[in-house]
Each structure stands twice: as C-alpha cells, then as structure tokens.
mmCIF file of C-alpha atoms in Angstrom:
data_model
loop_
_atom_site.group_PDB
_atom_site.id
_atom_site.type_symbol
_atom_site.label_atom_id
_atom_site.label_comp_id
_atom_site.label_asym_id
_atom_site.label_seq_id
_atom_site.Cartn_x
_atom_site.Cartn_y
_atom_site.Cartn_z
ATOM 1 C CA MET A 423 50.090 -16.020 -33.527
ATOM 2 C CA ALA A 424 49.820 -16.764 -29.801
ATOM 3 C CA ARG A 425 46.616 -15.675 -28.088
ATOM 4 C CA LYS A 426 46.829 -13.320 -25.146
ATOM 5 C CA ASN A 427 45.529 -14.520 -21.811
ATOM 6 C CA ILE A 428 42.158 -13.461 -20.446
ATOM 7 C CA ILE A 429 42.524 -12.772 -16.729
ATOM 8 C CA LEU A 430 39.460 -12.534 -14.507
ATOM 9 C CA CYS A 431 39.676 -10.637 -11.256
ATOM 10 C CA GLY A 432 37.172 -9.511 -8.667
ATOM 11 C CA PHE A 433 35.931 -10.052 -5.174
ATOM 12 C CA MET A 434 35.353 -13.553 -3.851
ATOM 13 C CA GLY A 435 32.007 -14.886 -5.009
ATOM 14 C CA CYS A 436 31.809 -12.689 -8.132
ATOM 15 C CA GLY A 437 31.889 -15.722 -10.427
ATOM 16 C CA LYS A 438 35.501 -15.851 -11.644
ATOM 17 C CA SER A 439 35.679 -19.671 -11.676
ATOM 18 C CA THR A 440 32.221 -20.173 -13.154
ATOM 19 C CA ILE A 441 32.769 -17.554 -15.856
ATOM 20 C CA GLY A 442 36.328 -18.747 -16.483
ATOM 21 C CA ASN A 443 35.172 -22.298 -17.163
ATOM 22 C CA LEU A 444 32.420 -21.190 -19.520
ATOM 23 C CA LEU A 445 34.567 -18.575 -21.237
ATOM 24 C CA SER A 446 37.411 -21.033 -21.854
ATOM 25 C CA ARG A 447 35.055 -23.384 -23.687
ATOM 26 C CA LYS A 448 33.541 -20.542 -25.748
ATOM 27 C CA ALA A 449 36.969 -19.101 -26.631
ATOM 28 C CA GLY A 450 38.698 -22.466 -27.163
ATOM 29 C CA MET A 451 41.312 -21.690 -24.506
ATOM 30 C CA ALA A 452 42.556 -23.612 -21.480
ATOM 31 C CA PHE A 453 41.135 -22.582 -18.093
ATOM 32 C CA ILE A 454 43.191 -22.251 -14.924
ATOM 33 C CA ASP A 455 41.830 -21.250 -11.549
ATOM 34 C CA LEU A 456 44.831 -19.710 -9.775
ATOM 35 C CA ASP A 457 43.791 -20.948 -6.322
ATOM 36 C CA ARG A 458 43.257 -24.533 -7.614
ATOM 37 C CA TYR A 459 46.643 -24.319 -9.393
ATOM 38 C CA ILE A 460 48.331 -23.399 -6.100
ATOM 39 C CA GLU A 461 46.410 -26.112 -4.228
ATOM 40 C CA LYS A 462 47.571 -28.719 -6.748
ATOM 41 C CA GLN A 463 51.187 -27.555 -6.476
ATOM 42 C CA GLU A 464 51.092 -27.578 -2.668
ATOM 43 C CA GLY A 465 48.873 -30.615 -2.093
ATOM 44 C CA LYS A 466 46.747 -28.521 0.309
ATOM 45 C CA THR A 467 43.646 -26.373 0.119
ATOM 46 C CA VAL A 468 43.963 -22.600 0.325
ATOM 47 C CA SER A 469 42.397 -22.786 3.800
ATOM 48 C CA GLU A 470 45.022 -25.337 4.888
ATOM 49 C CA ILE A 471 47.849 -23.192 3.486
ATOM 50 C CA PHE A 472 46.525 -20.181 5.420
ATOM 51 C CA ALA A 473 46.147 -22.257 8.611
ATOM 52 C CA ASP A 474 49.520 -24.043 8.342
ATOM 53 C CA SER A 475 51.770 -21.334 6.910
ATOM 54 C CA GLY A 476 49.882 -18.029 7.059
ATOM 55 C CA GLU A 477 48.644 -15.506 4.542
ATOM 56 C CA ALA A 478 52.140 -14.157 3.752
ATOM 57 C CA HIS A 479 53.264 -17.609 2.589
ATOM 58 C CA PHE A 480 50.134 -18.008 0.475
ATOM 59 C CA ARG A 481 50.738 -14.591 -1.137
ATOM 60 C CA MET A 482 54.301 -15.675 -1.994
ATOM 61 C CA LEU A 483 52.919 -18.813 -3.699
ATOM 62 C CA GLU A 484 50.376 -16.645 -5.496
ATOM 63 C CA ARG A 485 53.130 -14.314 -6.748
ATOM 64 C CA SER A 486 55.100 -17.276 -8.111
ATOM 65 C CA ALA A 487 52.008 -18.754 -9.797
ATOM 66 C CA SER A 488 51.088 -15.376 -11.333
ATOM 67 C CA LYS A 489 54.574 -15.081 -12.793
ATOM 68 C CA THR A 490 54.526 -18.627 -14.205
ATOM 69 C CA LEU A 491 51.023 -18.423 -15.685
ATOM 70 C CA GLY A 492 51.472 -14.840 -16.885
ATOM 71 C CA ALA A 493 54.334 -16.027 -19.084
ATOM 72 C CA LYS A 494 52.096 -18.504 -20.914
ATOM 73 C CA ASN A 495 49.688 -17.905 -23.815
ATOM 74 C CA GLY A 496 46.096 -18.807 -24.576
ATOM 75 C CA LEU A 497 44.808 -19.151 -21.027
ATOM 76 C CA VAL A 498 41.706 -17.991 -19.243
ATOM 77 C CA ILE A 499 42.935 -17.364 -15.677
ATOM 78 C CA ALA A 500 40.612 -16.882 -12.721
ATOM 79 C CA CYS A 501 42.565 -15.011 -10.058
ATOM 80 C CA GLY A 502 42.002 -15.429 -6.371
ATOM 81 C CA GLY A 503 40.222 -12.533 -4.670
ATOM 82 C CA GLY A 504 43.502 -11.056 -3.442
ATOM 83 C CA THR A 505 45.749 -11.709 -6.435
ATOM 84 C CA VAL A 506 45.596 -8.292 -8.079
ATOM 85 C CA ILE A 507 46.062 -6.347 -4.848
ATOM 86 C CA ASP A 508 49.768 -7.084 -5.367
ATOM 87 C CA PRO A 509 51.233 -4.817 -8.112
ATOM 88 C CA GLU A 510 53.854 -7.465 -8.925
ATOM 89 C CA ASN A 511 51.082 -9.960 -9.777
ATOM 90 C CA VAL A 512 49.291 -7.349 -11.893
ATOM 91 C CA ALA A 513 52.492 -6.697 -13.866
ATOM 92 C CA SER A 514 53.123 -10.427 -14.370
ATOM 93 C CA LEU A 515 49.585 -11.072 -15.554
ATOM 94 C CA LYS A 516 49.321 -7.976 -17.770
ATOM 95 C CA ALA A 517 52.606 -8.812 -19.513
ATOM 96 C CA ASN A 518 50.748 -11.335 -21.641
ATOM 97 C CA GLY A 519 47.059 -10.677 -21.158
ATOM 98 C CA ARG A 520 44.178 -8.379 -20.352
ATOM 99 C CA ILE A 521 42.598 -8.149 -16.927
ATOM 100 C CA PHE A 522 38.809 -8.092 -16.706
ATOM 101 C CA LEU A 523 37.168 -7.044 -13.451
ATOM 102 C CA LEU A 524 33.965 -8.956 -12.790
ATOM 103 C CA ASP A 525 32.235 -6.146 -10.942
ATOM 104 C CA ILE A 526 29.385 -7.111 -8.643
ATOM 105 C CA PRO A 527 27.558 -5.270 -5.841
ATOM 106 C CA ILE A 528 28.433 -6.249 -2.273
ATOM 107 C CA GLU A 529 24.803 -7.272 -1.670
ATOM 108 C CA ALA A 530 25.076 -9.951 -4.369
ATOM 109 C CA VAL A 531 28.392 -11.145 -2.900
ATOM 110 C CA ALA A 532 26.866 -11.387 0.582
ATOM 111 C CA GLU A 533 23.967 -13.434 -0.766
ATOM 112 C CA ARG A 534 26.258 -15.797 -2.684
ATOM 113 C CA LEU A 535 28.637 -16.325 0.247
ATOM 114 C CA GLN A 536 26.152 -16.510 3.121
ATOM 115 C CA ASN A 537 26.678 -20.263 3.685
ATOM 116 C CA ASP A 538 30.238 -20.498 2.326
ATOM 117 C CA THR A 539 32.794 -21.614 4.922
ATOM 118 C CA THR A 540 35.739 -22.060 2.534
ATOM 119 C CA ARG A 541 36.989 -18.451 2.552
ATOM 120 C CA PRO A 542 39.839 -18.111 5.092
ATOM 121 C CA LEU A 543 39.584 -14.322 5.313
ATOM 122 C CA LEU A 544 35.883 -14.575 6.192
ATOM 123 C CA ASN A 545 36.068 -17.448 8.674
ATOM 124 C CA ARG A 546 35.304 -15.201 11.648
ATOM 125 C CA PRO A 547 32.321 -14.432 13.859
ATOM 126 C CA ASP A 548 31.915 -10.970 12.266
ATOM 127 C CA LYS A 549 31.878 -12.370 8.710
ATOM 128 C CA ASP A 550 29.532 -9.700 7.294
ATOM 129 C CA ILE A 551 31.554 -6.796 8.697
ATOM 130 C CA ALA A 552 34.818 -8.376 7.511
ATOM 131 C CA MET A 553 33.357 -8.945 4.038
ATOM 132 C CA HIS A 554 32.182 -5.342 3.695
ATOM 133 C CA GLU A 555 35.503 -3.929 4.943
ATOM 134 C CA LEU A 556 37.529 -6.152 2.619
ATOM 135 C CA TYR A 557 35.280 -5.305 -0.340
ATOM 136 C CA GLU A 558 35.638 -1.549 0.259
ATOM 137 C CA LYS A 559 39.407 -1.900 0.610
ATOM 138 C CA ARG A 560 39.873 -4.078 -2.479
ATOM 139 C CA LEU A 561 37.431 -2.567 -4.975
ATOM 140 C CA PRO A 562 39.650 0.456 -5.846
ATOM 141 C CA LEU A 563 42.620 -1.916 -6.322
ATOM 142 C CA TYR A 564 40.573 -4.160 -8.629
ATOM 143 C CA ARG A 565 39.493 -1.151 -10.654
ATOM 144 C CA ALA A 566 43.095 0.084 -10.910
ATOM 145 C CA ALA A 567 44.348 -3.322 -12.094
ATOM 146 C CA ALA A 568 41.578 -3.909 -14.630
ATOM 147 C CA ASP A 569 41.898 -3.156 -18.319
ATOM 148 C CA ILE A 570 38.142 -3.628 -18.709
ATOM 149 C CA ILE A 571 35.310 -3.634 -16.142
ATOM 150 C CA ILE A 572 32.439 -6.046 -16.786
ATOM 151 C CA ASN A 573 29.069 -5.954 -15.031
ATOM 152 C CA ALA A 574 29.012 -9.403 -13.395
ATOM 153 C CA ASP A 575 25.507 -9.036 -12.002
ATOM 154 C CA ASN A 576 24.230 -10.681 -15.205
ATOM 155 C CA SER A 577 23.804 -14.260 -16.411
ATOM 156 C CA PRO A 578 27.041 -16.193 -16.982
ATOM 157 C CA MET A 579 26.297 -16.345 -20.723
ATOM 158 C CA GLN A 580 25.859 -12.550 -20.887
ATOM 159 C CA ILE A 581 29.077 -11.970 -18.958
ATOM 160 C CA CYS A 582 30.971 -14.234 -21.393
ATOM 161 C CA ARG A 583 29.456 -12.404 -24.367
ATOM 162 C CA ASP A 584 30.470 -9.065 -22.823
ATOM 163 C CA ILE A 585 34.057 -10.256 -22.321
ATOM 164 C CA LEU A 586 34.362 -11.736 -25.813
ATOM 165 C CA SER A 587 32.946 -8.610 -27.437
ATOM 166 C CA ALA A 588 35.436 -6.474 -25.465
ATOM 167 C CA LEU A 589 38.331 -8.462 -26.946
#
C-alpha cells in the first residue's frame, strides 16, 4: 500500500527543511523541499525568481509544484512559507497527505532569521515590522490548512517523534 505524504507547513524559519530532512530519514521516505524543487526546475533561486518575474509568477510555479508533488506518494514535503495560503495548494497537497503545522512563536522566528538575507518578503528596511505583520496574517491560514499542529519550539528529534506519533 502506498504511503501518504507528510506535508510540513509553517512560517519561514520554523524548521520545515531541517525537520523534513530528519523526518524523511526516520520514516524511510524521500524528502522534497518545495522551494528547492522550484529552484531546480527554474534554474534560479527563489529570490531571483521574485526579482526577475515577481511574486505572482513564483506563486504560479508553487501551485504547479504542489499539484505535481501532491499526486505522488511516500514523500515528506517541506512547503514554502506561503504555500498553504493558497487554497488550491492545500487541496492538492491534502489529496494524498496530511499537513502538519510546525507552530513556533514569533520571537523564536525573529531570533532565527535575524541575520538571514535570503527571504525576499523580508528584504526591506523594516524587516521586523514586515515579519510580524506577515506572521499575524499567515498564522490563521496555517492553522486552517493544518490537519495537525505540532509545537516546533522543541528539539528537532522531539518534533519528529511528535509527528510520527501523530501518524
């Protein structure tokens, strides 16, 4: 029997890629970071896609990738921070998997991202204000998309154990 996908969502910096990598090894499943998947397909970084073609184009690529990966089995998928704000992506991903929200307080996110310059939506002089506004806007959408909410303010090993025990 084919294994359902494990989809990780949450705000940037919550640990989706780190947890996804670890979880895939523990569960014996392939790991795909949605942003890296898009970068490989496009031959550009997410930041370059945003700069060259805009956010709307990136979201279209994200929708296509969500549909393609959502149709597969046995994957651990780390979504980009904005993936599940689009109901079409949520439907594509839920068709063959369960969405886990890696829930983390904004203070932990701010600490993790303080020196990060790779986030296009935060590359602005008012980075902290933008981060807080985006977090407040997205958190209810993450919660609505999630099948299960996991406290991600724990060690990576504990988070993986929590996800595996929820399956």
